[in-house]
Amino acid sequence: MPPAEHFAAAPEWQWWILGYFFFGGIAGGSYALGTLLRFAGDPRDEGAARIAFIASFLALIPCPVFLTLDLGQPLRFWHMLVDTSEGGVAFKPWSPMSLGSWALLLFGLFSFVSFLAAVADVGWFRAASPIARILRGGAGLVWNAVGTVFGLFICAYTGVLLAVSNQPVWSDGGWALGGMFLASALSGSAALLLLVARSRRDVDADTANRLEAADRYFVILEAILIAIFLVTVAIAGTITKVLGVWIVLWIVVVIGVAAPFLSARVRGWPPVAEPILALLGVLALRALVIFSAQT
């Protein structure tokens, strides 16, 4: 794809795009973690897996709203999916905007069905019990695996969308930007599951411990990719755009990355502090990347 395929000028994104980047990452990451818990095959993980699928769909709900608001003319959003001139499907594999729209639609289907199965299993919506029965066993694992592919795409896609533009900072970040957003989404999703798990009795303690361990691995990967991103931006000579007034957000990011390792060392550390700080770090990382390039 040519480097100036889109965003030849700063898109002047507002705060609802930050909401899309954040909630989209949490939706995709939560779905992926739910699938990993299912593939582990431990019945004790089932409670956390259901929470993951429920959280995935709830986080996904505001995403199309944020995207349509960004269009300026929300009622024309369906033009991203339907070609009005030829009366067919508007799928353009060379366009990152078209790919993102279709990936969001398809992931929404998988997330919604998995959500229905999860709420049926916990007894909230028994009308969906037939769906829950179908998704048990091998069929459910296949469904979750395919849905995870789309979910991980949503996590990384937002970073790739920025990297293939010609805007300073975004284009300078290169491949690290997509990987950074993916790792950040997974760490944020693990933090969200921990936050919910610590307030519920149906999540096994061993499952929570494994989520904590996974969160640390995701955070380490995120920290490495953030460092690579900063190095590439520095080499390109645009490092000052992501520093300066954005240093406060960087402090939030650093605290969020450090939170999973500090919780075991700080006395009196509230159980909810670690996941909340981690989620704030995920939000801050996206905010400074999105808005620093537009100033």
PDB file of C-alpha atoms in Angstrom:
ATOM      1  CA  MET A   1       0.000   0.000   0.000  1.00  0.00           C
ATOM      2  CA  PRO A   2       1.415   3.445  -0.863  1.00  0.00           C
ATOM      3  CA  PRO A   3       2.435   5.310   2.314  1.00  0.00           C
ATOM      4  CA  ALA A   4       0.014   8.173   1.568  1.00  0.00           C
ATOM      5  CA  GLU A   5      -2.996   5.977   0.878  1.00  0.00           C
ATOM      6  CA  HIS A   6      -4.971   7.950   3.470  1.00  0.00           C
ATOM      7  CA  PHE A   7      -4.564  10.836   5.909  1.00  0.00           C
ATOM      8  CA  ALA A   8      -2.611  13.089   3.557  1.00  0.00           C
ATOM      9  CA  ALA A   9      -3.535  15.742   6.117  1.00  0.00           C
ATOM     10  CA  ALA A  10      -4.192  15.366   9.839  1.00  0.00           C
ATOM     11  CA  PRO A  11      -7.678  13.841  10.241  1.00  0.00           C
ATOM     12  CA  GLU A  12      -8.456  16.096  13.233  1.00  0.00           C
ATOM     13  CA  TRP A  13      -9.887  13.221  15.221  1.00  0.00           C
ATOM     14  CA  GLN A  14     -11.874  14.041  18.345  1.00  0.00           C
ATOM     15  CA  TRP A  15     -12.278  12.170  21.628  1.00  0.00           C
ATOM     16  CA  TRP A  16     -14.778   9.632  20.298  1.00  0.00           C
ATOM     17  CA  ILE A  17     -12.040   8.103  18.115  1.00  0.00           C
ATOM     18  CA  LEU A  18     -10.004   7.628  21.273  1.00  0.00           C
ATOM     19  CA  GLY A  19     -13.056   5.824  22.661  1.00  0.00           C
ATOM     20  CA  TYR A  20     -13.188   3.585  19.587  1.00  0.00           C
ATOM     21  CA  PHE A  21      -9.490   2.734  19.805  1.00  0.00           C
ATOM     22  CA  PHE A  22      -9.798   1.952  23.521  1.00  0.00           C
ATOM     23  CA  PHE A  23     -13.041  -0.012  23.578  1.00  0.00           C
ATOM     24  CA  GLY A  24     -12.222  -1.817  20.323  1.00  0.00           C
ATOM     25  CA  GLY A  25      -8.952  -3.032  21.818  1.00  0.00           C
ATOM     26  CA  ILE A  26     -10.660  -4.188  25.012  1.00  0.00           C
ATOM     27  CA  ALA A  27     -13.368  -5.985  23.000  1.00  0.00           C
ATOM     28  CA  GLY A  28     -10.888  -7.876  20.835  1.00  0.00           C
ATOM     29  CA  GLY A  29      -8.490  -8.615  23.680  1.00  0.00           C
ATOM     30  CA  SER A  30     -11.224  -9.873  26.012  1.00  0.00           C
ATOM     31  CA  TYR A  31     -12.540 -12.214  23.337  1.00  0.00           C
ATOM     32  CA  ALA A  32      -9.040 -13.592  22.737  1.00  0.00           C
ATOM     33  CA  LEU A  33      -8.505 -14.203  26.453  1.00  0.00           C
ATOM     34  CA  GLY A  34     -11.881 -15.929  26.740  1.00  0.00           C
ATOM     35  CA  THR A  35     -10.882 -18.220  23.885  1.00  0.00           C
ATOM     36  CA  LEU A  36      -7.514 -19.008  25.498  1.00  0.00           C
ATOM     37  CA  LEU A  37      -9.274 -19.916  28.730  1.00  0.00           C
ATOM     38  CA  ARG A  38     -11.637 -22.206  26.820  1.00  0.00           C
ATOM     39  CA  PHE A  39      -8.770 -23.871  24.967  1.00  0.00           C
ATOM     40  CA  ALA A  40      -7.001 -24.535  28.274  1.00  0.00           C
ATOM     41  CA  GLY A  41      -9.778 -27.037  28.922  1.00  0.00           C
ATOM     42  CA  ASP A  42      -9.919 -26.494  32.681  1.00  0.00           C
ATOM     43  CA  PRO A  43     -13.543 -26.393  33.928  1.00  0.00           C
ATOM     44  CA  ARG A  44     -12.454 -23.969  36.653  1.00  0.00           C
ATOM     45  CA  ASP A  45     -11.699 -21.378  33.969  1.00  0.00           C
ATOM     46  CA  GLU A  46     -15.236 -21.378  32.598  1.00  0.00           C
ATOM     47  CA  GLY A  47     -16.487 -18.582  34.846  1.00  0.00           C
ATOM     48  CA  ALA A  48     -13.707 -16.251  33.735  1.00  0.00           C
ATOM     49  CA  ALA A  49     -14.216 -17.231  30.088  1.00  0.00           C
ATOM     50  CA  ARG A  50     -17.893 -16.281  30.268  1.00  0.00           C
ATOM     51  CA  ILE A  51     -16.960 -12.933  31.828  1.00  0.00           C
ATOM     52  CA  ALA A  52     -14.491 -12.363  28.988  1.00  0.00           C
ATOM     53  CA  PHE A  53     -17.099 -12.950  26.276  1.00  0.00           C
ATOM     54  CA  ILE A  54     -19.653 -10.765  28.039  1.00  0.00           C
ATOM     55  CA  ALA A  55     -17.085  -7.978  28.497  1.00  0.00           C
ATOM     56  CA  SER A  56     -16.054  -8.286  24.849  1.00  0.00           C
ATOM     57  CA  PHE A  57     -19.508  -7.572  23.470  1.00  0.00           C
ATOM     58  CA  LEU A  58     -20.302  -4.833  25.992  1.00  0.00           C
ATOM     59  CA  ALA A  59     -17.048  -3.070  25.104  1.00  0.00           C
ATOM     60  CA  LEU A  60     -17.827  -3.432  21.399  1.00  0.00           C
ATOM     61  CA  ILE A  61     -21.257  -1.778  21.589  1.00  0.00           C
ATOM     62  CA  PRO A  62     -20.027   1.864  21.591  1.00  0.00           C
ATOM     63  CA  CYS A  63     -17.482   1.308  18.790  1.00  0.00           C
ATOM     64  CA  PRO A  64     -19.812   1.718  15.764  1.00  0.00           C
ATOM     65  CA  VAL A  65     -21.390   4.711  17.509  1.00  0.00           C
ATOM     66  CA  PHE A  66     -18.003   6.417  17.834  1.00  0.00           C
ATOM     67  CA  LEU A  67     -17.134   5.628  14.215  1.00  0.00           C
ATOM     68  CA  THR A  68     -20.383   7.006  12.811  1.00  0.00           C
ATOM     69  CA  LEU A  69     -19.986  10.185  14.856  1.00  0.00           C
ATOM     70  CA  ASP A  70     -16.561  10.679  13.296  1.00  0.00           C
ATOM     71  CA  LEU A  71     -18.006  10.596   9.778  1.00  0.00           C
ATOM     72  CA  GLY A  72     -19.753  13.926  10.318  1.00  0.00           C
ATOM     73  CA  GLN A  73     -22.788  12.484   8.530  1.00  0.00           C
ATOM     74  CA  PRO A  74     -23.548   9.365  10.619  1.00  0.00           C
ATOM     75  CA  LEU A  75     -26.409   8.168   8.422  1.00  0.00           C
ATOM     76  CA  ARG A  76     -23.913   7.484   5.620  1.00  0.00           C
ATOM     77  CA  PHE A  77     -21.983   4.861   7.576  1.00  0.00           C
ATOM     78  CA  TRP A  78     -23.633   2.077   5.615  1.00  0.00           C
ATOM     79  CA  HIS A  79     -21.847   3.361   2.501  1.00  0.00           C
ATOM     80  CA  MET A  80     -18.686   1.776   3.978  1.00  0.00           C
ATOM     81  CA  LEU A  81     -20.335  -1.628   3.522  1.00  0.00           C
ATOM     82  CA  VAL A  82     -22.593  -1.205   0.477  1.00  0.00           C
ATOM     83  CA  ASP A  83     -21.573   0.124  -2.932  1.00  0.00           C
ATOM     84  CA  THR A  84     -24.502   2.366  -3.879  1.00  0.00           C
ATOM     85  CA  SER A  85     -23.257   2.916  -7.441  1.00  0.00           C
ATOM     86  CA  GLU A  86     -23.186  -0.781  -8.345  1.00  0.00           C
ATOM     87  CA  GLY A  87     -25.630  -2.108  -5.779  1.00  0.00           C
ATOM     88  CA  GLY A  88     -23.134  -4.606  -4.359  1.00  0.00           C
ATOM     89  CA  VAL A  89     -20.829  -5.093  -1.421  1.00  0.00           C
ATOM     90  CA  ALA A  90     -18.304  -2.290  -0.891  1.00  0.00           C
ATOM     91  CA  PHE A  91     -15.316  -4.415   0.068  1.00  0.00           C
ATOM     92  CA  LYS A  92     -11.966  -2.866  -0.856  1.00  0.00           C
ATOM     93  CA  PRO A  93      -9.073  -5.007   0.406  1.00  0.00           C
ATOM     94  CA  TRP A  94      -6.560  -2.284  -0.503  1.00  0.00           C
ATOM     95  CA  SER A  95      -8.314   0.237   1.735  1.00  0.00           C
ATOM     96  CA  PRO A  96      -7.534   0.108   5.492  1.00  0.00           C
ATOM     97  CA  MET A  97     -10.846   1.877   6.191  1.00  0.00           C
ATOM     98  CA  SER A  98     -12.841  -0.752   4.287  1.00  0.00           C
ATOM     99  CA  LEU A  99     -10.945  -3.626   5.913  1.00  0.00           C
ATOM    100  CA  GLY A 100     -11.560  -2.155   9.338  1.00  0.00           C
ATOM    101  CA  SER A 101     -15.283  -1.681   8.749  1.00  0.00           C
ATOM    102  CA  TRP A 102     -15.788  -5.265   7.598  1.00  0.00           C
ATOM    103  CA  ALA A 103     -13.587  -6.704  10.343  1.00  0.00           C
ATOM    104  CA  LEU A 104     -15.608  -4.792  12.932  1.00  0.00           C
ATOM    105  CA  LEU A 105     -18.868  -6.106  11.450  1.00  0.00           C
ATOM    106  CA  LEU A 106     -17.701  -9.726  11.340  1.00  0.00           C
ATOM    107  CA  PHE A 107     -16.151  -9.597  14.787  1.00  0.00           C
ATOM    108  CA  GLY A 108     -19.387  -8.097  16.069  1.00  0.00           C
ATOM    109  CA  LEU A 109     -21.229 -11.193  14.838  1.00  0.00           C
ATOM    110  CA  PHE A 110     -18.872 -13.590  16.639  1.00  0.00           C
ATOM    111  CA  SER A 111     -18.814 -11.477  19.781  1.00  0.00           C
ATOM    112  CA  PHE A 112     -22.612 -11.176  19.907  1.00  0.00           C
ATOM    113  CA  VAL A 113     -23.242 -14.908  19.516  1.00  0.00           C
ATOM    114  CA  SER A 114     -20.613 -15.736  22.151  1.00  0.00           C
ATOM    115  CA  PHE A 115     -22.198 -13.121  24.417  1.00  0.00           C
ATOM    116  CA  LEU A 116     -25.623 -14.753  24.051  1.00  0.00           C
ATOM    117  CA  ALA A 117     -24.160 -18.144  24.892  1.00  0.00           C
ATOM    118  CA  ALA A 118     -22.367 -16.735  27.938  1.00  0.00           C
ATOM    119  CA  VAL A 119     -25.413 -14.960  29.380  1.00  0.00           C
ATOM    120  CA  ALA A 120     -27.511 -18.087  28.791  1.00  0.00           C
ATOM    121  CA  ASP A 121     -24.985 -20.182  30.697  1.00  0.00           C
ATOM    122  CA  VAL A 122     -25.181 -17.885  33.722  1.00  0.00           C
ATOM    123  CA  GLY A 123     -28.991 -17.922  33.587  1.00  0.00           C
ATOM    124  CA  TRP A 124     -29.556 -14.300  32.546  1.00  0.00           C
ATOM    125  CA  PHE A 125     -31.175 -15.031  29.182  1.00  0.00           C
ATOM    126  CA  ARG A 126     -32.429 -18.590  28.947  1.00  0.00           C
ATOM    127  CA  ALA A 127     -33.966 -17.980  25.525  1.00  0.00           C
ATOM    128  CA  ALA A 128     -30.419 -18.210  24.145  1.00  0.00           C
ATOM    129  CA  SER A 129     -29.833 -21.633  25.705  1.00  0.00           C
ATOM    130  CA  PRO A 130     -29.938 -23.400  22.281  1.00  0.00           C
ATOM    131  CA  ILE A 131     -27.029 -21.228  21.150  1.00  0.00           C
ATOM    132  CA  ALA A 132     -25.106 -22.116  24.306  1.00  0.00           C
ATOM    133  CA  ARG A 133     -25.661 -25.827  23.668  1.00  0.00           C
ATOM    134  CA  ILE A 134     -24.446 -25.543  20.071  1.00  0.00           C
ATOM    135  CA  LEU A 135     -21.290 -23.727  21.139  1.00  0.00           C
ATOM    136  CA  ARG A 136     -20.288 -26.360  23.672  1.00  0.00           C
ATOM    137  CA  GLY A 137     -17.505 -28.738  22.732  1.00  0.00           C
ATOM    138  CA  GLY A 138     -15.593 -28.693  19.459  1.00  0.00           C
ATOM    139  CA  ALA A 139     -18.029 -26.464  17.564  1.00  0.00           C
ATOM    140  CA  GLY A 140     -17.670 -23.778  20.199  1.00  0.00           C
ATOM    141  CA  LEU A 141     -13.877 -23.942  20.108  1.00  0.00           C
ATOM    142  CA  VAL A 142     -13.870 -23.518  16.336  1.00  0.00           C
ATOM    143  CA  TRP A 143     -16.279 -20.588  16.623  1.00  0.00           C
ATOM    144  CA  ASN A 144     -14.138 -18.942  19.309  1.00  0.00           C
ATOM    145  CA  ALA A 145     -10.923 -19.503  17.338  1.00  0.00           C
ATOM    146  CA  VAL A 146     -12.284 -17.826  14.212  1.00  0.00           C
ATOM    147  CA  GLY A 147     -13.752 -14.988  16.274  1.00  0.00           C
ATOM    148  CA  THR A 148     -10.377 -14.491  17.945  1.00  0.00           C
ATOM    149  CA  VAL A 149      -8.722 -13.957  14.560  1.00  0.00           C
ATOM    150  CA  PHE A 150     -11.073 -11.041  13.921  1.00  0.00           C
ATOM    151  CA  GLY A 151     -10.712  -9.848  17.509  1.00  0.00           C
ATOM    152  CA  LEU A 152      -6.922  -9.700  17.342  1.00  0.00           C
ATOM    153  CA  PHE A 153      -7.213  -7.948  13.990  1.00  0.00           C
ATOM    154  CA  ILE A 154      -9.352  -5.260  15.637  1.00  0.00           C
ATOM    155  CA  CYS A 155      -6.752  -4.874  18.404  1.00  0.00           C
ATOM    156  CA  ALA A 156      -3.832  -4.362  16.038  1.00  0.00           C
ATOM    157  CA  TYR A 157      -5.675  -2.768  13.119  1.00  0.00           C
ATOM    158  CA  THR A 158      -5.967   0.666  14.730  1.00  0.00           C
ATOM    159  CA  GLY A 159      -2.193   0.879  15.096  1.00  0.00           C
ATOM    160  CA  VAL A 160      -1.611  -0.369  11.554  1.00  0.00           C
ATOM    161  CA  LEU A 161      -4.148   2.164  10.253  1.00  0.00           C
ATOM    162  CA  LEU A 162      -2.001   4.940  11.705  1.00  0.00           C
ATOM    163  CA  ALA A 163       1.300   3.426  10.580  1.00  0.00           C
ATOM    164  CA  VAL A 164       0.323   3.298   6.893  1.00  0.00           C
ATOM    165  CA  SER A 165      -0.574   6.997   6.828  1.00  0.00           C
ATOM    166  CA  ASN A 166       1.939   9.722   6.011  1.00  0.00           C
ATOM    167  CA  GLN A 167       1.483  11.626   9.272  1.00  0.00           C
ATOM    168  CA  PRO A 168       4.559  12.288  11.434  1.00  0.00           C
ATOM    169  CA  VAL A 169       4.785  10.027  14.486  1.00  0.00           C
ATOM    170  CA  TRP A 170       2.220   7.580  13.073  1.00  0.00           C
ATOM    171  CA  SER A 171       4.156   6.676   9.955  1.00  0.00           C
ATOM    172  CA  ASP A 172       7.438   6.906  11.863  1.00  0.00           C
ATOM    173  CA  GLY A 173       6.287   4.268  14.356  1.00  0.00           C
ATOM    174  CA  GLY A 174       6.130   1.612  11.621  1.00  0.00           C
ATOM    175  CA  TRP A 175       5.258  -1.982  12.448  1.00  0.00           C
ATOM    176  CA  ALA A 176       5.808  -1.405  16.165  1.00  0.00           C
ATOM    177  CA  LEU A 177       2.636   0.681  16.370  1.00  0.00           C
ATOM    178  CA  GLY A 178       0.307  -2.188  15.478  1.00  0.00           C
ATOM    179  CA  GLY A 179       2.126  -4.588  17.796  1.00  0.00           C
ATOM    180  CA  MET A 180       2.132  -2.016  20.590  1.00  0.00           C
ATOM    181  CA  PHE A 181      -1.624  -1.529  20.345  1.00  0.00           C
ATOM    182  CA  LEU A 182      -2.163  -5.309  20.276  1.00  0.00           C
ATOM    183  CA  ALA A 183      -0.038  -5.956  23.373  1.00  0.00           C
ATOM    184  CA  SER A 184      -1.634  -2.987  25.124  1.00  0.00           C
ATOM    185  CA  ALA A 185      -5.133  -4.275  24.321  1.00  0.00           C
ATOM    186  CA  LEU A 186      -4.300  -7.718  25.706  1.00  0.00           C
ATOM    187  CA  SER A 187      -2.807  -6.297  28.902  1.00  0.00           C
ATOM    188  CA  GLY A 188      -5.804  -3.988  29.343  1.00  0.00           C
ATOM    189  CA  SER A 189      -8.223  -6.849  28.758  1.00  0.00           C
ATOM    190  CA  ALA A 190      -6.431  -9.035  31.307  1.00  0.00           C
ATOM    191  CA  ALA A 191      -6.612  -6.137  33.774  1.00  0.00           C
ATOM    192  CA  LEU A 192     -10.355  -5.764  33.152  1.00  0.00           C
ATOM    193  CA  LEU A 193     -10.961  -9.478  33.731  1.00  0.00           C
ATOM    194  CA  LEU A 194      -8.951  -9.310  36.947  1.00  0.00           C
ATOM    195  CA  LEU A 195     -10.977  -6.310  38.082  1.00  0.00           C
ATOM    196  CA  VAL A 196     -14.234  -8.206  37.547  1.00  0.00           C
ATOM    197  CA  ALA A 197     -12.874 -11.519  38.833  1.00  0.00           C
ATOM    198  CA  ARG A 198     -11.835 -10.026  42.157  1.00  0.00           C
ATOM    199  CA  SER A 199     -15.407  -8.908  42.784  1.00  0.00           C
ATOM    200  CA  ARG A 200     -17.027 -12.267  41.988  1.00  0.00           C
ATOM    201  CA  ARG A 201     -16.980 -15.624  43.731  1.00  0.00           C
ATOM    202  CA  ASP A 202     -17.505 -17.759  40.620  1.00  0.00           C
ATOM    203  CA  VAL A 203     -13.963 -17.139  39.339  1.00  0.00           C
ATOM    204  CA  ASP A 204     -11.460 -19.713  40.585  1.00  0.00           C
ATOM    205  CA  ALA A 205      -8.422 -18.395  42.456  1.00  0.00           C
ATOM    206  CA  ASP A 206      -6.041 -20.365  40.210  1.00  0.00           C
ATOM    207  CA  THR A 207      -7.648 -18.778  37.152  1.00  0.00           C
ATOM    208  CA  ALA A 208      -7.111 -15.315  38.636  1.00  0.00           C
ATOM    209  CA  ASN A 209      -3.464 -16.183  39.294  1.00  0.00           C
ATOM    210  CA  ARG A 210      -2.987 -17.272  35.700  1.00  0.00           C
ATOM    211  CA  LEU A 211      -4.603 -14.053  34.489  1.00  0.00           C
ATOM    212  CA  GLU A 212      -2.175 -12.090  36.651  1.00  0.00           C
ATOM    213  CA  ALA A 213       0.762 -13.992  35.158  1.00  0.00           C
ATOM    214  CA  ALA A 214      -0.553 -13.465  31.612  1.00  0.00           C
ATOM    215  CA  ASP A 215      -1.018  -9.768  32.329  1.00  0.00           C
ATOM    216  CA  ARG A 216       2.652  -9.469  33.304  1.00  0.00           C
ATOM    217  CA  TYR A 217       3.780 -11.156  30.088  1.00  0.00           C
ATOM    218  CA  PHE A 218       1.567  -8.865  28.005  1.00  0.00           C
ATOM    219  CA  VAL A 219       2.901  -5.827  29.858  1.00  0.00           C
ATOM    220  CA  ILE A 220       6.511  -6.855  29.249  1.00  0.00           C
ATOM    221  CA  LEU A 221       5.792  -7.224  25.535  1.00  0.00           C
ATOM    222  CA  GLU A 222       3.993  -3.873  25.560  1.00  0.00           C
ATOM    223  CA  ALA A 223       6.957  -2.166  27.260  1.00  0.00           C
ATOM    224  CA  ILE A 224       9.383  -3.586  24.681  1.00  0.00           C
ATOM    225  CA  LEU A 225       7.236  -2.387  21.783  1.00  0.00           C
ATOM    226  CA  ILE A 226       6.797   1.053  23.365  1.00  0.00           C
ATOM    227  CA  ALA A 227      10.585   1.316  23.577  1.00  0.00           C
ATOM    228  CA  ILE A 228      10.936   0.293  19.914  1.00  0.00           C
ATOM    229  CA  PHE A 229       8.270   2.825  18.953  1.00  0.00           C
ATOM    230  CA  LEU A 230      10.089   5.619  20.768  1.00  0.00           C
ATOM    231  CA  VAL A 231      13.416   4.661  19.179  1.00  0.00           C
ATOM    232  CA  THR A 232      11.954   4.690  15.660  1.00  0.00           C
ATOM    233  CA  VAL A 233      10.236   8.026  16.295  1.00  0.00           C
ATOM    234  CA  ALA A 234      13.497   9.446  17.675  1.00  0.00           C
ATOM    235  CA  ILE A 235      15.423   8.262  14.604  1.00  0.00           C
ATOM    236  CA  ALA A 236      12.817   9.967  12.403  1.00  0.00           C
ATOM    237  CA  GLY A 237      13.326  13.208  14.330  1.00  0.00           C
ATOM    238  CA  THR A 238       9.745  13.519  15.609  1.00  0.00           C
ATOM    239  CA  ILE A 239      10.287  12.441  19.217  1.00  0.00           C
ATOM    240  CA  THR A 240       9.502  15.953  20.489  1.00  0.00           C
ATOM    241  CA  LYS A 241       5.924  15.631  19.197  1.00  0.00           C
ATOM    242  CA  VAL A 242       5.196  12.779  21.617  1.00  0.00           C
ATOM    243  CA  LEU A 243       6.932  14.412  24.576  1.00  0.00           C
ATOM    244  CA  GLY A 244       6.514  17.972  25.856  1.00  0.00           C
ATOM    245  CA  VAL A 245       2.923  18.513  26.948  1.00  0.00           C
ATOM    246  CA  TRP A 246       2.267  14.767  26.629  1.00  0.00           C
ATOM    247  CA  ILE A 247       4.676  13.875  29.421  1.00  0.00           C
ATOM    248  CA  VAL A 248       1.792  13.635  31.912  1.00  0.00           C
ATOM    249  CA  LEU A 249       0.180  10.919  29.798  1.00  0.00           C
ATOM    250  CA  TRP A 250       3.522   9.113  29.572  1.00  0.00           C
ATOM    251  CA  ILE A 251       3.662   9.077  33.368  1.00  0.00           C
ATOM    252  CA  VAL A 252       0.227   7.432  33.405  1.00  0.00           C
ATOM    253  CA  VAL A 253       1.439   4.885  30.835  1.00  0.00           C
ATOM    254  CA  VAL A 254       4.538   4.058  32.891  1.00  0.00           C
ATOM    255  CA  ILE A 255       2.471   3.645  36.068  1.00  0.00           C
ATOM    256  CA  GLY A 256       0.028   1.413  34.195  1.00  0.00           C
ATOM    257  CA  VAL A 257       2.842  -0.762  32.856  1.00  0.00           C
ATOM    258  CA  ALA A 258       4.463  -1.001  36.288  1.00  0.00           C
ATOM    259  CA  ALA A 259       1.218  -1.697  38.183  1.00  0.00           C
ATOM    260  CA  PRO A 260       1.175  -5.525  37.730  1.00  0.00           C
ATOM    261  CA  PHE A 261       4.660  -5.718  39.269  1.00  0.00           C
ATOM    262  CA  LEU A 262       4.080  -3.224  42.085  1.00  0.00           C
ATOM    263  CA  SER A 263       0.934  -4.795  43.510  1.00  0.00           C
ATOM    264  CA  ALA A 264       2.863  -7.633  45.154  1.00  0.00           C
ATOM    265  CA  ARG A 265       5.463  -5.276  46.637  1.00  0.00           C
ATOM    266  CA  VAL A 266       3.424  -2.395  48.025  1.00  0.00           C
ATOM    267  CA  ARG A 267       1.778  -2.979  51.400  1.00  0.00           C
ATOM    268  CA  GLY A 268      -1.875  -2.103  51.612  1.00  0.00           C
ATOM    269  CA  TRP A 269      -2.221  -2.071  47.813  1.00  0.00           C
ATOM    270  CA  PRO A 270      -5.990  -2.274  47.100  1.00  0.00           C
ATOM    271  CA  PRO A 271      -6.891  -5.259  44.876  1.00  0.00           C
ATOM    272  CA  VAL A 272      -8.660  -2.973  42.387  1.00  0.00           C
ATOM    273  CA  ALA A 273      -5.757  -0.504  42.107  1.00  0.00           C
ATOM    274  CA  GLU A 274      -3.627  -2.605  39.754  1.00  0.00           C
ATOM    275  CA  PRO A 275      -6.272  -3.248  37.047  1.00  0.00           C
ATOM    276  CA  ILE A 276      -7.613   0.314  37.205  1.00  0.00           C
ATOM    277  CA  LEU A 277      -4.133   1.814  36.773  1.00  0.00           C
ATOM    278  CA  ALA A 278      -3.405  -0.632  33.951  1.00  0.00           C
ATOM    279  CA  LEU A 279      -6.596   0.369  32.116  1.00  0.00           C
ATOM    280  CA  LEU A 280      -5.784   4.062  32.562  1.00  0.00           C
ATOM    281  CA  GLY A 281      -2.357   3.351  31.070  1.00  0.00           C
ATOM    282  CA  VAL A 282      -3.946   1.699  28.038  1.00  0.00           C
ATOM    283  CA  LEU A 283      -6.212   4.713  27.542  1.00  0.00           C
ATOM    284  CA  ALA A 284      -3.357   7.194  27.997  1.00  0.00           C
ATOM    285  CA  LEU A 285      -1.146   5.388  25.471  1.00  0.00           C
ATOM    286  CA  ARG A 286      -3.778   5.656  22.771  1.00  0.00           C
ATOM    287  CA  ALA A 287      -4.535   9.277  23.624  1.00  0.00           C
ATOM    288  CA  LEU A 288      -0.969  10.478  23.302  1.00  0.00           C
ATOM    289  CA  VAL A 289      -0.359   8.547  20.065  1.00  0.00           C
ATOM    290  CA  ILE A 290      -3.584   9.799  18.459  1.00  0.00           C
ATOM    291  CA  PHE A 291      -3.438  13.429  19.484  1.00  0.00           C
ATOM    292  CA  SER A 292       0.319  14.123  19.522  1.00  0.00           C
ATOM    293  CA  ALA A 293       0.526  13.593  15.753  1.00  0.00           C
ATOM    294  CA  GLN A 294      -2.269  16.089  15.139  1.00  0.00           C
ATOM    295  CA  THR A 295      -0.700  18.998  17.007  1.00  0.00           C
TER     296      THR A 295
END
